[in-house]
mmCIF file of N, CA and C in Angstrom:
data_model
loop_
_atom_site.group_PDB
_atom_site.id
_atom_site.type_symbol
_atom_site.label_atom_id
_atom_site.label_comp_id
_atom_site.label_asym_id
_atom_site.label_seq_id
_atom_site.Cartn_x
_atom_site.Cartn_y
_atom_site.Cartn_z
ATOM 1 N N UNK A 1493 0.843 -8.681 -9.248
ATOM 2 C CA UNK A 1493 0.896 -7.282 -9.204
ATOM 3 C C UNK A 1493 1.792 -6.709 -8.293
ATOM 4 N N UNK A 1494 2.359 -5.726 -8.465
ATOM 5 C CA UNK A 1494 3.404 -5.241 -7.495
ATOM 6 C C UNK A 1494 2.683 -4.170 -6.510
ATOM 7 N N UNK A 1495 3.187 -4.037 -5.420
ATOM 8 C CA UNK A 1495 2.551 -3.505 -4.181
ATOM 9 C C UNK A 1495 2.066 -2.071 -4.586
ATOM 10 N N UNK A 1496 2.877 -1.324 -5.224
ATOM 11 C CA UNK A 1496 2.384 0.235 -5.741
ATOM 12 C C UNK A 1496 1.180 0.041 -6.518
ATOM 13 N N UNK A 1497 1.161 -0.778 -7.438
ATOM 14 C CA UNK A 1497 -0.044 -0.904 -8.555
ATOM 15 C C UNK A 1497 -1.434 -1.356 -7.744
ATOM 16 N N UNK A 1498 -1.058 -2.347 -6.735
ATOM 17 C CA UNK A 1498 -2.122 -2.826 -5.884
ATOM 18 C C UNK A 1498 -2.781 -1.756 -5.126
ATOM 19 N N UNK A 1499 -1.841 -1.023 -4.311
ATOM 20 C CA UNK A 1499 -2.400 0.222 -3.518
ATOM 21 C C UNK A 1499 -3.227 1.080 -4.340
ATOM 22 N N UNK A 1500 -2.582 1.470 -5.489
ATOM 23 C CA UNK A 1500 -3.307 2.527 -6.350
ATOM 24 C C UNK A 1500 -4.534 1.881 -7.022
ATOM 25 N N UNK A 1501 -4.657 0.564 -7.311
ATOM 26 C CA UNK A 1501 -6.009 0.091 -7.702
ATOM 27 C C UNK A 1501 -7.028 0.104 -6.545
ATOM 28 N N UNK A 1502 -6.675 -0.194 -5.331
ATOM 29 C CA UNK A 1502 -7.570 -0.264 -4.324
ATOM 30 C C UNK A 1502 -8.102 1.080 -3.961
ATOM 31 N N UNK A 1503 -7.065 2.104 -4.133
ATOM 32 C CA UNK A 1503 -7.484 3.494 -4.016
ATOM 33 C C UNK A 1503 -8.541 3.790 -5.029
ATOM 34 N N UNK A 1504 -8.372 3.557 -6.379
ATOM 35 C CA UNK A 1504 -9.325 3.733 -7.295
ATOM 36 C C UNK A 1504 -10.590 3.148 -7.029
ATOM 37 N N UNK A 1505 -10.638 1.901 -6.740
ATOM 38 C CA UNK A 1505 -11.890 1.049 -6.555
ATOM 39 C C UNK A 1505 -12.743 1.686 -5.308
ATOM 40 N N UNK A 1506 -11.913 2.078 -4.082
ATOM 41 C CA UNK A 1506 -12.598 2.704 -3.132
ATOM 42 C C UNK A 1506 -13.267 4.088 -3.379
ATOM 43 N N UNK A 1507 -12.673 4.963 -4.198
ATOM 44 C CA UNK A 1507 -13.119 5.944 -4.914
ATOM 45 C C UNK A 1507 -14.153 5.887 -5.635
ATOM 46 N N UNK A 1508 -14.267 4.840 -6.621
ATOM 47 C CA UNK A 1508 -15.317 4.583 -7.505
ATOM 48 C C UNK A 1508 -16.620 4.156 -6.709
ATOM 49 N N UNK A 1509 -16.303 3.452 -5.347
ATOM 50 C CA UNK A 1509 -17.591 2.968 -4.685
ATOM 51 C C UNK A 1509 -17.771 4.094 -3.621
ATOM 52 N N UNK A 1510 -17.225 5.215 -3.800
ATOM 53 C CA UNK A 1510 -17.594 6.423 -3.017
ATOM 54 C C UNK A 1510 -17.203 6.115 -1.456
ATOM 55 N N UNK A 1511 -16.111 5.518 -1.133
ATOM 56 C CA UNK A 1511 -15.539 5.472 0.131
ATOM 57 C C UNK A 1511 -15.055 6.649 0.742
ATOM 58 N N UNK A 1512 -15.102 6.810 2.024
ATOM 59 C CA UNK A 1512 -14.608 8.029 2.592
ATOM 60 C C UNK A 1512 -13.317 8.460 2.121
ATOM 61 N N UNK A 1513 -13.191 9.825 1.806
ATOM 62 C CA UNK A 1513 -11.834 10.249 1.218
ATOM 63 C C UNK A 1513 -10.745 9.995 1.953
ATOM 64 N N UNK A 1514 -10.829 9.902 3.283
ATOM 65 C CA UNK A 1514 -9.576 9.597 4.096
ATOM 66 C C UNK A 1514 -9.026 8.030 3.709
ATOM 67 N N UNK A 1515 -9.863 7.253 3.561
ATOM 68 C CA UNK A 1515 -9.479 5.820 3.222
ATOM 69 C C UNK A 1515 -8.740 5.850 1.880
ATOM 70 N N UNK A 1516 -9.276 6.671 0.815
ATOM 71 C CA UNK A 1516 -8.879 6.758 -0.464
ATOM 72 C C UNK A 1516 -7.415 7.331 -0.500
ATOM 73 N N UNK A 1517 -7.316 8.366 0.281
ATOM 74 C CA UNK A 1517 -5.992 9.023 0.591
ATOM 75 C C UNK A 1517 -4.944 8.352 1.094
ATOM 76 N N UNK A 1518 -5.341 7.526 2.128
ATOM 77 C CA UNK A 1518 -4.417 6.495 2.862
ATOM 78 C C UNK A 1518 -3.746 5.547 1.798
ATOM 79 N N UNK A 1519 -4.583 4.935 1.120
ATOM 80 C CA UNK A 1519 -4.019 4.164 0.005
ATOM 81 C C UNK A 1519 -3.109 4.750 -0.956
ATOM 82 N N UNK A 1520 -3.519 5.927 -1.402
ATOM 83 C CA UNK A 1520 -2.632 6.733 -2.429
ATOM 84 C C UNK A 1520 -1.368 7.205 -1.672
ATOM 85 N N UNK A 1521 -1.495 7.652 -0.394
ATOM 86 C CA UNK A 1521 -0.260 8.121 0.319
ATOM 87 C C UNK A 1521 0.725 6.720 0.535
ATOM 88 N N UNK A 1522 0.149 5.560 0.793
ATOM 89 C CA UNK A 1522 0.954 4.439 1.025
ATOM 90 C C UNK A 1522 1.480 3.930 -0.245
ATOM 91 N N UNK A 1523 0.958 4.314 -1.448
ATOM 92 C CA UNK A 1523 1.642 3.763 -2.672
ATOM 93 C C UNK A 1523 2.712 4.734 -3.042
ATOM 94 N N UNK A 1524 2.593 5.933 -2.639
ATOM 95 C CA UNK A 1524 3.574 7.066 -2.904
ATOM 96 C C UNK A 1524 4.753 6.697 -1.886
ATOM 97 N N UNK A 1525 4.681 6.325 -0.753
ATOM 98 C CA UNK A 1525 5.806 5.945 0.115
ATOM 99 C C UNK A 1525 6.486 4.773 -0.266
ATOM 100 N N UNK A 1526 5.759 3.798 -0.732
ATOM 101 C CA UNK A 1526 6.410 2.502 -1.272
ATOM 102 C C UNK A 1526 7.150 2.676 -2.540
ATOM 103 N N UNK A 1527 6.470 3.510 -3.373
ATOM 104 C CA UNK A 1527 7.213 3.883 -4.707
ATOM 105 C C UNK A 1527 8.591 4.643 -4.470
ATOM 106 N N UNK A 1528 8.650 5.310 -3.468
ATOM 107 C CA UNK A 1528 9.847 6.097 -3.209
ATOM 108 C C UNK A 1528 10.888 5.227 -2.376
ATOM 109 N N UNK A 1529 10.544 4.084 -1.963
ATOM 110 C CA UNK A 1529 11.476 3.121 -1.243
ATOM 111 C C UNK A 1529 12.373 2.410 -2.218
ATOM 112 N N UNK A 1530 13.571 2.207 -1.596
ATOM 113 C CA UNK A 1530 14.582 1.446 -2.435
ATOM 114 C C UNK A 1530 13.932 0.051 -2.338
ATOM 115 N N UNK A 1531 13.940 -0.721 -3.547
ATOM 116 C CA UNK A 1531 13.415 -2.081 -3.530
ATOM 117 C C UNK A 1531 13.993 -3.019 -2.395
ATOM 118 N N UNK A 1532 15.311 -2.963 -2.152
ATOM 119 C CA UNK A 1532 16.016 -3.714 -1.241
ATOM 120 C C UNK A 1532 15.464 -3.357 0.171
ATOM 121 N N UNK A 1533 15.169 -2.151 0.392
ATOM 122 C CA UNK A 1533 14.678 -1.775 1.651
ATOM 123 C C UNK A 1533 13.076 -2.265 1.815
ATOM 124 N N UNK A 1534 12.380 -2.044 0.965
ATOM 125 C CA UNK A 1534 11.086 -2.635 0.798
ATOM 126 C C UNK A 1534 11.003 -4.172 0.832
ATOM 127 N N UNK A 1535 11.907 -4.888 0.451
ATOM 128 C CA UNK A 1535 11.973 -6.285 0.579
ATOM 129 C C UNK A 1535 12.394 -6.609 1.961
ATOM 130 N N UNK A 1536 13.266 -6.045 2.459
ATOM 131 C CA UNK A 1536 13.706 -6.054 3.975
ATOM 132 C C UNK A 1536 12.617 -5.741 4.959
ATOM 133 N N UNK A 1537 11.629 -4.685 4.663
ATOM 134 C CA UNK A 1537 10.674 -4.385 5.589
ATOM 135 C C UNK A 1537 9.524 -5.564 5.384
ATOM 136 N N UNK A 1538 9.400 -5.955 4.330
ATOM 137 C CA UNK A 1538 8.288 -7.217 4.148
ATOM 138 C C UNK A 1538 8.817 -8.359 4.836
ATOM 139 N N UNK A 1539 9.984 -8.713 4.794
ATOM 140 C CA UNK A 1539 10.372 -9.933 5.502
ATOM 141 C C UNK A 1539 10.446 -9.761 6.727
ATOM 142 N N UNK A 1540 11.018 -8.608 7.455
ATOM 143 C CA UNK A 1540 10.899 -8.280 8.876
ATOM 144 C C UNK A 1540 9.510 -7.966 9.428
ATOM 145 N N UNK A 1541 8.547 -7.681 8.562
ATOM 146 C CA UNK A 1541 7.311 -7.273 9.153
ATOM 147 C C UNK A 1541 7.441 -5.882 9.620
ATOM 148 N N UNK A 1542 8.186 -4.973 9.155
ATOM 149 C CA UNK A 1542 8.466 -3.708 9.800
ATOM 150 C C UNK A 1542 7.832 -2.530 8.943
ATOM 151 N N UNK A 1543 6.839 -2.863 8.050
ATOM 152 C CA UNK A 1543 6.394 -1.849 7.198
ATOM 153 C C UNK A 1543 5.649 -0.831 7.793
ATOM 154 N N UNK A 1544 4.890 -1.213 8.951
ATOM 155 C CA UNK A 1544 4.115 -0.162 9.803
ATOM 156 C C UNK A 1544 4.998 0.724 10.412
ATOM 157 N N UNK A 1545 6.276 0.562 10.438
ATOM 158 C CA UNK A 1545 7.310 1.581 10.954
ATOM 159 C C UNK A 1545 7.304 2.773 10.176
ATOM 160 N N UNK A 1546 6.891 2.729 8.781
ATOM 161 C CA UNK A 1546 6.979 3.761 8.104
ATOM 162 C C UNK A 1546 5.685 4.712 8.131
ATOM 163 N N UNK A 1547 5.993 5.949 8.394
ATOM 164 C CA UNK A 1547 4.915 6.830 8.551
ATOM 165 C C UNK A 1547 4.153 6.812 7.437
ATOM 166 N N UNK A 1548 2.781 6.572 7.473
ATOM 167 C CA UNK A 1548 1.904 6.572 6.544
ATOM 168 C C UNK A 1548 1.531 5.213 6.164
ATOM 169 N N UNK A 1549 2.119 4.147 6.738
ATOM 170 C CA UNK A 1549 1.622 2.668 6.517
ATOM 171 C C UNK A 1549 1.127 2.187 7.659
ATOM 172 N N UNK A 1550 -0.184 1.781 7.428
ATOM 173 C CA UNK A 1550 -0.862 1.194 8.759
ATOM 174 C C UNK A 1550 -0.953 -0.367 8.352
ATOM 175 N N UNK A 1551 -1.613 -0.910 9.382
ATOM 176 C CA UNK A 1551 -1.929 -2.272 9.263
ATOM 177 C C UNK A 1551 -2.459 -2.898 7.960
ATOM 178 N N UNK A 1552 -3.478 -2.273 7.375
ATOM 179 C CA UNK A 1552 -4.214 -2.691 6.327
ATOM 180 C C UNK A 1552 -3.347 -2.540 5.090
ATOM 181 N N UNK A 1553 -2.608 -1.367 4.872
ATOM 182 C CA UNK A 1553 -1.905 -1.080 3.750
ATOM 183 C C UNK A 1553 -0.651 -2.084 3.832
ATOM 184 N N UNK A 1554 -0.097 -2.321 5.008
ATOM 185 C CA UNK A 1554 1.050 -3.091 5.114
ATOM 186 C C UNK A 1554 0.642 -4.638 4.641
ATOM 187 N N UNK A 1555 -0.629 -4.979 4.940
ATOM 188 C CA UNK A 1555 -1.062 -6.414 4.637
ATOM 189 C C UNK A 1555 -1.167 -6.435 3.120
ATOM 190 N N UNK A 1556 -1.716 -5.332 2.482
ATOM 191 C CA UNK A 1556 -1.835 -5.308 0.994
ATOM 192 C C UNK A 1556 -0.521 -5.331 0.369
ATOM 193 N N UNK A 1557 0.717 -4.472 0.851
ATOM 194 C CA UNK A 1557 1.823 -4.616 0.229
ATOM 195 C C UNK A 1557 2.500 -5.856 0.366
ATOM 196 N N UNK A 1558 2.436 -6.649 1.592
ATOM 197 C CA UNK A 1558 2.958 -7.939 1.762
ATOM 198 C C UNK A 1558 2.404 -9.057 0.776
ATOM 199 N N UNK A 1559 0.891 -8.906 0.741
ATOM 200 C CA UNK A 1559 0.329 -9.787 -0.107
ATOM 201 C C UNK A 1559 0.624 -9.563 -1.532
ATOM 202 N N UNK A 1560 0.771 -8.319 -2.130
ATOM 203 C CA UNK A 1560 0.944 -8.161 -3.473
ATOM 204 C C UNK A 1560 2.427 -8.686 -3.868
ATOM 205 N N UNK A 1561 3.439 -8.432 -2.741
ATOM 206 C CA UNK A 1561 4.805 -8.751 -3.043
ATOM 207 C C UNK A 1561 4.847 -10.429 -3.200
ATOM 208 N N UNK A 1562 3.986 -11.059 -2.380
ATOM 209 C CA UNK A 1562 4.047 -12.669 -2.583
ATOM 210 C C UNK A 1562 3.222 -12.944 -3.654
ATOM 211 N N UNK A 1563 2.467 -12.016 -4.484
ATOM 212 C CA UNK A 1563 1.735 -12.406 -5.692
ATOM 213 C C UNK A 1563 0.422 -12.870 -5.230
ATOM 214 N N UNK A 1564 -0.245 -12.364 -4.169
ATOM 215 C CA UNK A 1564 -1.504 -12.911 -3.663
ATOM 216 C C UNK A 1564 -2.639 -12.048 -4.097
ATOM 217 N N UNK A 1565 -2.346 -10.812 -4.540
ATOM 218 C CA UNK A 1565 -3.389 -9.735 -4.974
ATOM 219 C C UNK A 1565 -3.583 -9.997 -6.419
#
């Protein structure tokens, strides 16, 4: 599963589980940020561990992105 799809799916599942709105919004915002990135830049940030340097990407969303990119999600 690609990282954008994984983030959107988590947002959907959180929303369905009635999680706080800010959590759902955080995953959707992270998906939008990653979708707008050049794939080469995304790969570079995953390899260097610098995803959290992007405004709107926190530790949890960065972990999801990296795991999805490795095919773990």
